[in-house]
Amino acid sequence: MSEYQNVLDRQRIFFQDGTARELSFRIAQLKELKKLLTENEQKIIEAVYEDLKKPAFETFGTEIGLIIGEINYAVKNLADWVSPTKVPGSLVNFPSRNYILKEPYGSVLIISPWNYPVQLTLLPLVGAMAAGNTAVLKPSELTPHTSAVLAELIAQYFDPDYITVINGGVETSSALLDLRFDYIFFTGSTRVGKIIMQKAAVNLTPVTLELGGKSPCIVDETADLAISAKRIVWGKFVNAGQTCVAPDYLLVQEDIKEEFLRHLSASIEELYGEHPEESPDYTRIVNHDHFERLRSYLNNGTIVSGGDSNPETNFIAPTVLDNISWDDPVMQDEIFGPILPVLCYHDLLDAVTQVRKAPRPLALYVFTANDNTEKYILENISFGGGAINDTIAQLGNHHLSFGGVGSSGFGSYHGKASFDSFSHQKSIMKKDFFVDIPLRYAPYEGKIKWLKTIFR
Ligand code: NAD
């Protein structure tokens, strides 16, 4: 028996024992996860810094703090979430009581990427724990320091039969996917998402796929250009653009393009100074391969701002590219780095037609003071989720579920949606023995008119 099969078997025994399902256990363990985060905040911040040179402010704000917020919310609401939902009965089943139970799937596998290495591993875990599952976590091999710290801390705070981390690369991930988990939650690229789904299909394992894509950001002539530029620069260059919901490219109404480019350059300087390489607040590219991939885009179009890079430190400056067309390499795939191509549109139909050239994106942003523009974009473009007049900040609200559509994935999480994702909805109808209406039983002769009356 393989080592991983053994881990899963032990988790299955733990799950079947029923402990993970008890409400008091779930709440106690969620609080333990919060304790893990608060007692090891500095250690986590240092590990993420080693991997990505991410400033402490961002590691706290976009990783640790976000997870603590979700834990607090789950702990506060869990008793309500786990209680059966009563639903109305139907005439055909009169008299009966009807309700939906929230049942944990069992042993779940969570595979995560490197760009927010703590958050994207532990935020799904909050949902898995809240719903009463056991979990195997497979963090990314591209952030080795953070993945090692996650393994160490999870082993320190949790029984491995309940939650454990298995570190490794593609081979490890593939071996885990060969096992019969009860649910797979995957965050990563669309390319690997397809592999995950194929593997899951073998055992008919249900999956959530949180994938990526080219997320557009549309700016019309009614927007406040200075504020829009600042909010876009923030959302694009936080974590050096290595954010799944970062604006991938800009679509700017043609009459305001020149003015908007000036605002973008000014905002970059305001946030990261004249020399972003010297800014303590600017993250590096995760590794040399991604650095080279991104650097190859710097000769697309013309550079309006940035364009510098340093292979020694995997630094790529916050860069804005003008004179870009849909045929340029930078427009072929998700950029996932600090390079912002700017394209123009003539009218809204033109904007929508251009966005539809790429598969359905994970996020979309529109900057406008015009309600009709907002309505037109929301009604005519399919995307996972987004914001009006801001970028990426929608993730700070756990009342907004988060997930993709089409190529950007399916299923969603955050807040109550996380609990729902990791729970099977078990529908139950209950009857008693006092009444047994004979209509449904054969012989049917003379009964159809009553059946028709019920269904009408
Ligand atoms: P990736 O798909 O390369 O890797 C993600 C995970 O899958 C890693 O743990 C990796 O070990 C594993 N993996 C890689 N190849 C595999 C294979 N052939 N078989 C099985 N497992 C495999 O993604 P990445 O480069 O780590 O992350 C970047 C991508 O993730 C971007 O496309 C980004 O948009 C997306 N992303 C999406 C979200 C979201 O919430 N929707 C969040 C962050 C990142």
Coordinates of C-alpha atoms and ligand atoms in Angstrom, one line a residue:
M1 CA 0.0 0.0 0.0
S2 CA 1.4 3.4 -0.9
E3 CA 2.3 5.9 1.8
Y4 CA -0.4 8.3 0.5
Q5 CA -3.0 5.6 0.5
N6 CA -2.1 4.9 4.1
V7 CA -2.6 8.6 4.9
L8 CA -6.0 8.6 3.2
D9 CA -7.1 5.3 4.9
R10 CA -6.3 6.7 8.3
Q11 CA -8.2 9.9 7.6
R12 CA -11.2 7.9 6.4
I13 CA -11.2 5.9 9.7
F14 CA -11.0 9.2 11.6
F15 CA -13.9 10.6 9.5
Q16 CA -16.1 7.5 9.9
D17 CA -15.5 7.6 13.6
G18 CA -17.7 10.7 13.5
T19 CA -15.4 13.1 15.5
A20 CA -14.8 15.5 12.7
R21 CA -18.6 16.0 12.2
E22 CA -19.3 17.1 15.8
L23 CA -20.1 20.8 15.9
S24 CA -18.0 21.3 19.1
F25 CA -15.0 19.6 17.5
R26 CA -15.3 21.7 14.3
I27 CA -15.4 25.0 16.3
A28 CA -12.5 23.9 18.5
Q29 CA -10.4 23.0 15.5
L30 CA -11.2 26.2 13.7
K31 CA -10.1 28.1 16.8
E32 CA -6.9 26.0 16.7
L33 CA -6.3 27.1 13.2
K34 CA -6.6 30.7 14.3
K35 CA -4.2 30.0 17.1
L36 CA -1.7 28.5 14.6
L37 CA -1.9 31.7 12.6
T38 CA -1.7 34.2 15.5
E39 CA 1.1 32.3 17.3
N40 CA 3.2 32.0 14.1
E41 CA 2.5 35.2 12.3
Q42 CA 6.1 36.2 12.2
K43 CA 7.3 32.8 11.0
I44 CA 4.7 32.8 8.2
I45 CA 5.6 36.3 7.2
E46 CA 9.3 35.4 7.0
A47 CA 8.6 32.2 4.9
V48 CA 6.5 34.1 2.4
Y49 CA 9.2 36.8 2.2
E50 CA 11.8 34.2 1.5
D51 CA 9.7 32.9 -1.4
L52 CA 8.3 36.1 -2.9
K53 CA 9.9 39.1 -1.1
K54 CA 6.3 39.9 -0.2
P55 CA 6.1 42.8 2.3
A56 CA 4.7 41.9 5.8
F57 CA 1.8 44.3 5.3
E58 CA 0.6 42.4 2.2
T59 CA 1.2 38.9 3.8
F60 CA -0.9 40.0 6.8
G61 CA -3.6 41.8 4.7
T62 CA -3.9 39.3 1.9
E63 CA -3.1 36.0 3.6
I64 CA -3.2 35.8 7.4
G65 CA -5.8 38.5 8.1
L66 CA -8.1 37.2 5.4
I67 CA -8.0 33.6 6.9
I68 CA -8.6 34.8 10.4
G69 CA -11.6 36.8 9.2
E70 CA -13.1 33.7 7.6
I71 CA -12.4 31.6 10.7
N72 CA -14.2 34.2 12.9
Y73 CA -17.2 34.3 10.5
A74 CA -17.4 30.5 10.3
V75 CA -17.2 30.0 14.1
K76 CA -19.9 32.6 14.6
N77 CA -22.3 31.1 12.1
L78 CA -21.5 27.4 12.1
A79 CA -24.4 26.3 14.4
D80 CA -26.8 28.0 12.0
W81 CA -25.1 26.6 8.9
V82 CA -25.1 23.0 10.1
S83 CA -28.8 22.9 11.2
P84 CA -31.1 21.2 8.7
T85 CA -32.9 23.5 6.4
K86 CA -36.7 23.0 6.5
V87 CA -38.4 23.3 3.1
P88 CA -42.1 23.2 2.2
G89 CA -43.8 19.9 1.4
S90 CA -45.5 19.0 -1.8
L91 CA -49.1 18.1 -2.5
V92 CA -48.1 14.7 -4.0
N93 CA -46.4 13.8 -0.7
F94 CA -49.0 15.2 1.7
P95 CA -48.6 14.8 4.6
S96 CA -44.8 14.9 5.1
R97 CA -42.0 16.9 6.6
N98 CA -39.1 17.9 4.3
Y99 CA -35.6 19.1 5.1
I100 CA -32.1 19.3 3.8
L101 CA -29.1 18.0 5.8
K102 CA -25.6 19.4 5.3
E103 CA -23.4 16.3 5.1
P104 CA -19.6 16.5 5.0
Y105 CA -18.1 14.7 1.9
G106 CA -15.5 12.9 3.9
S107 CA -11.8 13.1 3.1
V108 CA -11.0 16.0 0.9
L109 CA -7.9 16.9 -1.1
I110 CA -6.9 20.6 -1.4
I111 CA -4.3 21.5 -4.1
S112 CA -3.0 25.0 -4.1
P113 CA -0.8 27.3 -6.2
W114 CA 2.1 29.5 -5.2
N115 CA 0.9 33.1 -5.6
Y116 CA -0.9 33.5 -2.2
P117 CA 0.6 30.3 -0.8
V118 CA -0.9 30.5 2.7
Q119 CA -4.3 31.9 1.9
L120 CA -5.0 29.7 -1.1
T121 CA -4.2 26.6 1.0
L122 CA -5.9 27.6 4.3
L123 CA -9.0 29.4 3.1
P124 CA -10.4 26.3 1.4
L125 CA -9.4 24.4 4.5
V126 CA -11.6 26.6 6.7
G127 CA -14.5 25.6 4.5
A128 CA -13.5 21.9 4.7
M129 CA -13.2 22.0 8.5
A130 CA -16.4 23.9 9.0
A131 CA -18.3 21.4 6.9
G132 CA -16.9 18.5 9.0
N133 CA -14.4 16.9 6.6
T134 CA -10.8 15.7 7.0
A135 CA -8.2 17.1 4.7
V136 CA -5.0 16.5 2.9
L137 CA -3.3 19.7 1.7
K138 CA -0.9 19.8 -1.2
P139 CA 0.7 23.3 -1.4
S140 CA 2.9 24.5 -4.3
E141 CA 6.4 23.3 -4.8
L142 CA 7.3 26.8 -6.2
T143 CA 7.1 28.4 -2.7
P144 CA 9.2 25.8 -0.8
H145 CA 9.8 27.9 2.4
T146 CA 6.1 28.6 2.9
S147 CA 5.1 25.0 2.0
A148 CA 7.6 23.7 4.5
V149 CA 6.3 26.0 7.3
L150 CA 2.7 25.0 6.5
A151 CA 3.7 21.3 6.8
E152 CA 5.5 21.9 10.1
L153 CA 2.7 24.0 11.7
I154 CA -0.2 21.8 10.6
A155 CA 1.7 18.8 12.0
Q156 CA 2.2 20.7 15.2
Y157 CA -1.4 21.8 15.7
F158 CA -3.5 19.0 14.2
D159 CA -3.8 15.3 14.3
P160 CA -2.5 14.0 10.9
D161 CA -5.5 11.7 10.7
Y162 CA -7.6 14.8 10.6
I163 CA -5.5 17.3 8.6
T164 CA -2.1 16.8 7.0
V165 CA 0.2 18.4 4.5
I166 CA 1.9 16.4 1.8
N167 CA 4.5 18.5 0.0
G168 CA 5.8 17.8 -3.5
G169 CA 5.5 18.7 -7.1
V170 CA 3.6 17.3 -10.1
E171 CA 4.4 13.6 -9.3
T172 CA 3.1 14.0 -5.7
S173 CA 0.0 15.8 -6.9
S174 CA -0.6 13.1 -9.6
A175 CA -0.2 10.3 -7.1
L176 CA -2.7 11.9 -4.7
L177 CA -5.1 12.4 -7.5
D178 CA -5.0 8.7 -8.2
L179 CA -6.6 8.0 -4.8
R180 CA -10.3 8.0 -4.2
F181 CA -10.8 11.2 -2.3
D182 CA -14.4 12.3 -1.6
Y183 CA -13.9 15.9 -2.9
I184 CA -11.1 17.7 -4.7
F185 CA -10.6 21.5 -4.3
F186 CA -8.1 22.8 -6.8
T187 CA -6.7 26.3 -7.3
G188 CA -4.3 26.8 -10.2
S189 CA -4.0 27.2 -13.9
T190 CA -6.7 26.4 -16.5
R191 CA -4.2 24.0 -18.1
V192 CA -3.7 21.9 -14.9
G193 CA -7.4 22.3 -14.0
K194 CA -8.2 20.1 -17.1
I195 CA -5.8 17.4 -15.9
I196 CA -7.4 17.6 -12.4
M197 CA -10.9 17.1 -13.9
Q198 CA -9.8 14.2 -16.0
K199 CA -8.2 12.5 -13.0
A200 CA -11.3 13.2 -10.8
A201 CA -13.5 11.7 -13.5
V202 CA -12.0 8.3 -13.0
N203 CA -13.5 8.0 -9.6
L204 CA -16.4 10.5 -10.3
T205 CA -15.0 12.7 -7.5
P206 CA -16.7 16.0 -7.3
V207 CA -14.4 19.0 -7.8
T208 CA -14.2 22.7 -7.4
L209 CA -11.8 24.3 -9.9
E210 CA -10.6 27.8 -9.1
L211 CA -8.7 28.8 -12.2
G212 CA -7.4 31.9 -14.0
G213 CA -7.8 33.8 -17.2
K214 CA -7.4 37.2 -18.7
S215 CA -9.4 39.6 -16.5
P216 CA -10.3 42.8 -18.3
C217 CA -10.5 46.2 -16.8
I218 CA -12.6 48.7 -18.7
V219 CA -12.4 52.5 -18.2
D220 CA -14.9 54.8 -19.8
E221 CA -14.7 58.6 -20.3
T222 CA -17.0 59.3 -17.3
A223 CA -14.7 57.7 -14.7
D224 CA -12.6 59.8 -12.3
L225 CA -9.4 59.1 -14.0
A226 CA -7.0 59.9 -11.1
I227 CA -8.8 57.7 -8.6
S228 CA -9.4 54.9 -11.2
A229 CA -5.7 54.9 -12.1
K230 CA -4.6 54.6 -8.5
R231 CA -7.1 51.7 -7.7
I232 CA -6.0 49.9 -10.9
V233 CA -2.3 50.3 -10.2
W234 CA -2.9 49.0 -6.6
G235 CA -4.8 45.9 -7.8
K236 CA -2.5 45.2 -10.7
F237 CA 0.9 45.6 -8.9
V238 CA 0.1 44.2 -5.5
N239 CA 2.0 40.9 -5.2
A240 CA 3.8 42.1 -8.5
G241 CA 0.7 41.2 -10.5
Q242 CA 0.8 37.6 -9.5
T243 CA -2.9 37.6 -8.5
C244 CA -5.5 35.5 -10.2
V245 CA -8.1 38.4 -10.1
A246 CA -5.6 41.2 -11.0
P247 CA -6.6 43.2 -14.0
D248 CA -4.8 41.5 -16.9
Y249 CA -5.3 44.2 -19.4
L250 CA -6.9 47.6 -19.8
L251 CA -9.6 48.6 -22.3
V252 CA -9.8 52.4 -22.3
Q253 CA -12.2 54.6 -24.2
E254 CA -10.1 56.0 -27.0
D255 CA -10.7 59.7 -26.2
I256 CA -9.2 59.5 -22.8
K257 CA -6.4 57.1 -23.4
E258 CA -3.5 59.6 -23.4
E259 CA -4.7 61.3 -20.3
F260 CA -5.2 58.0 -18.5
L261 CA -1.7 56.7 -19.3
R262 CA -0.3 59.8 -17.6
H263 CA -2.4 59.1 -14.5
L264 CA -1.2 55.4 -14.5
S265 CA 2.4 56.5 -14.6
A266 CA 1.9 59.0 -11.8
S267 CA 0.1 56.4 -9.6
I268 CA 2.9 53.9 -10.1
E269 CA 5.4 56.5 -9.0
E270 CA 3.2 57.5 -6.0
L271 CA 3.0 53.9 -4.8
Y272 CA 6.4 52.6 -5.5
G273 CA 8.6 55.7 -6.0
E274 CA 10.8 56.6 -8.9
H275 CA 12.8 53.4 -8.6
P276 CA 10.4 50.5 -7.7
E277 CA 13.4 48.1 -7.3
E278 CA 14.3 50.0 -4.2
S279 CA 10.8 50.0 -2.8
P280 CA 10.3 47.8 0.3
D281 CA 6.7 47.4 -0.7
Y282 CA 7.2 45.6 -4.1
T283 CA 7.2 41.8 -4.5
R284 CA 9.5 39.8 -6.8
I285 CA 8.6 37.2 -9.4
V286 CA 8.4 33.7 -8.0
N287 CA 11.2 32.1 -10.0
H288 CA 13.4 32.5 -13.0
D289 CA 11.2 30.7 -15.4
H290 CA 8.3 33.0 -14.7
F291 CA 10.7 35.9 -14.8
E292 CA 11.9 35.0 -18.3
R293 CA 8.3 34.4 -19.5
L294 CA 7.3 37.8 -18.3
R295 CA 10.4 39.5 -19.5
S296 CA 9.7 38.3 -23.1
Y297 CA 6.5 40.5 -23.0
L298 CA 8.5 43.7 -22.4
N299 CA 9.2 44.2 -26.1
N300 CA 5.5 44.1 -27.0
G301 CA 4.1 47.5 -28.0
T302 CA 5.7 50.5 -26.5
I303 CA 6.7 51.0 -22.8
V304 CA 4.9 53.9 -21.2
S305 CA 6.1 53.2 -17.7
G306 CA 8.6 50.8 -16.1
G307 CA 10.1 48.2 -18.4
D308 CA 13.2 47.5 -16.1
S309 CA 14.1 44.1 -14.9
N310 CA 16.8 42.3 -13.0
P311 CA 17.4 38.6 -13.5
E312 CA 19.5 38.3 -10.3
T313 CA 16.5 39.1 -8.1
N314 CA 13.6 38.3 -10.4
F315 CA 12.6 41.9 -10.4
I316 CA 10.3 43.3 -13.1
A317 CA 9.2 46.9 -12.7
P318 CA 5.5 47.8 -12.7
T319 CA 5.1 48.2 -16.5
V320 CA 2.5 49.8 -18.7
L321 CA 2.5 48.9 -22.4
D322 CA 0.8 51.0 -25.1
N323 CA 0.1 50.2 -28.8
I324 CA -0.8 46.7 -28.1
S325 CA -3.0 44.5 -30.3
W326 CA -4.8 41.3 -29.7
D327 CA -2.2 39.5 -31.8
D328 CA 0.7 40.4 -29.5
P329 CA 2.1 37.5 -27.4
V330 CA 1.2 39.4 -24.2
M331 CA -2.5 39.1 -25.2
Q332 CA -2.4 35.3 -25.8
D333 CA -2.3 34.0 -22.2
E334 CA -3.0 35.2 -18.7
I335 CA 0.0 37.5 -17.9
F336 CA 0.2 36.8 -14.1
G337 CA 2.9 39.5 -13.5
P338 CA 3.4 43.2 -13.3
I339 CA 2.8 44.1 -17.0
L340 CA -0.3 46.0 -17.9
P341 CA -1.1 46.2 -21.7
V342 CA -3.5 49.0 -22.6
L343 CA -5.9 48.7 -25.5
C344 CA -8.6 51.1 -26.7
Y345 CA -12.2 50.8 -27.5
H346 CA -14.5 53.0 -29.5
D347 CA -17.9 52.3 -28.1
L348 CA -19.3 49.7 -25.6
L349 CA -20.2 47.2 -28.4
D350 CA -16.6 47.4 -29.4
A351 CA -15.4 46.9 -25.8
V352 CA -17.7 43.8 -25.3
T353 CA -16.7 42.3 -28.7
Q354 CA -13.0 42.6 -27.7
V355 CA -13.5 41.0 -24.3
R356 CA -15.3 38.1 -25.8
K357 CA -12.2 37.3 -27.9
A358 CA -10.8 35.6 -24.8
P359 CA -12.4 32.8 -22.8
R360 CA -14.7 33.8 -19.9
P361 CA -12.5 35.6 -17.3
L362 CA -12.3 35.0 -13.6
A363 CA -12.8 38.8 -12.9
L364 CA -13.9 41.9 -14.7
Y365 CA -13.6 45.5 -13.6
V366 CA -15.4 48.6 -15.0
F367 CA -14.6 52.2 -14.1
T368 CA -17.5 54.5 -14.9
A369 CA -19.9 57.1 -13.5
N370 CA -22.5 56.0 -16.0
D371 CA -25.1 53.5 -14.8
N372 CA -25.9 52.5 -18.3
T373 CA -22.3 51.6 -19.1
E374 CA -22.2 49.5 -15.9
K375 CA -25.5 47.7 -16.7
Y376 CA -24.5 47.1 -20.3
I377 CA -21.1 45.5 -19.3
L378 CA -22.7 43.4 -16.6
E379 CA -25.4 42.1 -18.8
N380 CA -23.3 41.4 -21.9
I381 CA -20.1 39.8 -20.5
S382 CA -19.9 36.5 -18.6
F383 CA -17.2 36.4 -15.9
G384 CA -16.6 35.0 -12.5
G385 CA -17.1 38.1 -10.3
G386 CA -15.8 41.6 -10.2
A387 CA -16.1 45.2 -9.0
I388 CA -17.3 48.5 -10.3
N389 CA -14.8 51.3 -9.7
D390 CA -12.3 49.2 -7.9
T391 CA -10.1 46.2 -8.4
I392 CA -9.6 42.9 -6.4
A393 CA -11.1 44.5 -3.2
Q394 CA -14.3 42.5 -3.7
L395 CA -12.3 39.5 -2.2
G396 CA -12.4 41.4 1.1
N397 CA -16.1 40.7 1.6
H398 CA -16.9 37.1 2.7
H399 CA -20.5 37.7 1.9
L400 CA -19.5 37.7 -1.8
S401 CA -18.9 34.1 -3.0
F402 CA -15.8 33.8 -5.2
G403 CA -15.3 31.5 -8.2
G404 CA -15.0 31.4 -12.0
V405 CA -17.2 30.5 -14.9
G406 CA -16.3 28.5 -18.1
S407 CA -12.5 28.4 -18.5
S408 CA -11.9 30.3 -15.2
G409 CA -13.4 27.4 -13.3
F410 CA -16.6 26.4 -11.4
G411 CA -17.8 26.1 -7.9
S412 CA -17.2 28.9 -5.4
Y413 CA -16.1 29.6 -1.9
H414 CA -15.5 32.3 0.8
G415 CA -17.8 32.8 3.7
K416 CA -20.9 30.6 3.7
A417 CA -20.1 29.5 0.1
S418 CA -17.0 27.6 1.5
F419 CA -19.2 25.7 3.9
D420 CA -21.6 24.9 1.1
S421 CA -18.9 23.8 -1.3
F422 CA -17.6 21.2 1.1
S423 CA -21.1 19.9 2.1
H424 CA -23.3 17.5 0.3
Q425 CA -27.0 18.6 0.5
K426 CA -28.8 15.6 1.6
S427 CA -32.6 16.0 0.9
I428 CA -34.9 14.1 3.2
M429 CA -38.7 13.6 3.1
K430 CA -40.3 12.1 6.3
K431 CA -43.7 10.5 6.6
D432 CA -45.5 8.9 9.5
F433 CA -47.8 6.0 9.5
F434 CA -51.1 7.6 10.3
V435 CA -52.2 8.4 6.8
D436 CA -51.5 6.4 3.6
I437 CA -53.3 8.0 0.6
P438 CA -54.1 5.2 -1.9
L439 CA -54.0 7.3 -5.1
R440 CA -50.5 6.2 -6.2
Y441 CA -51.0 2.5 -5.9
A442 CA -52.2 0.2 -8.7
P443 CA -54.7 -0.7 -9.8
Y444 CA -54.9 2.8 -11.5
E445 CA -58.3 2.5 -13.0
G446 CA -60.3 5.7 -12.4
K447 CA -57.5 7.5 -10.7
I448 CA -55.8 9.5 -13.5
K449 CA -58.3 12.4 -13.2
W450 CA -57.2 12.9 -9.6
L451 CA -53.6 12.8 -10.6
K452 CA -54.2 15.5 -13.2
T453 CA -56.0 17.6 -10.7
I454 CA -53.0 17.5 -8.4
F455 CA -50.5 18.4 -11.1
R456 CA -52.6 21.1 -12.5
Ligands
NAD1 P1 -0.5 25.4 -11.5 O1 -1.7 24.9 -12.1 O2 0.8 25.2 -12.3 O3 -0.2 24.6 -10.1 C1 -1.2 24.5 -9.1 C2 -1.0 23.2 -8.3 O4 -1.1 22.1 -9.1 C3 0.4 23.1 -7.7 O5 0.2 22.6 -6.3 C4 1.1 22.1 -8.5 O6 2.0 21.3 -7.8 C5 0.0 21.3 -9.0 N1 0.2 20.7 -10.4 C6 0.9 21.3 -11.4 N2 0.9 20.5 -12.5 C7 0.2 19.4 -12.2 C8 -0.1 18.2 -12.9 N3 0.3 18.0 -14.2 N4 -0.9 17.3 -12.3 C9 -1.3 17.5 -11.0 N5 -1.0 18.6 -10.3 C10 -0.3 19.5 -10.9 O7 -0.7 26.9 -11.1 P2 0.4 27.9 -10.5 O8 1.4 28.3 -11.5 O9 0.8 27.4 -9.1 O10 -0.6 29.1 -10.2 C11 -0.9 30.1 -11.1 C12 -2.3 29.9 -11.7 O11 -3.3 29.7 -10.7 C13 -2.8 31.0 -12.5 O12 -3.4 30.6 -13.7 C14 -3.8 31.7 -11.7 O13 -4.7 32.5 -12.3 C15 -4.4 30.6 -11.0 N6 -4.9 31.0 -9.7 C16 -6.3 30.9 -9.6 C17 -6.8 31.4 -8.4 C18 -8.3 31.3 -8.1 O14 -8.7 31.5 -7.0 N7 -9.1 31.2 -9.1 C19 -6.0 31.8 -7.3 C20 -4.7 31.8 -7.6 C21 -4.1 31.4 -8.7

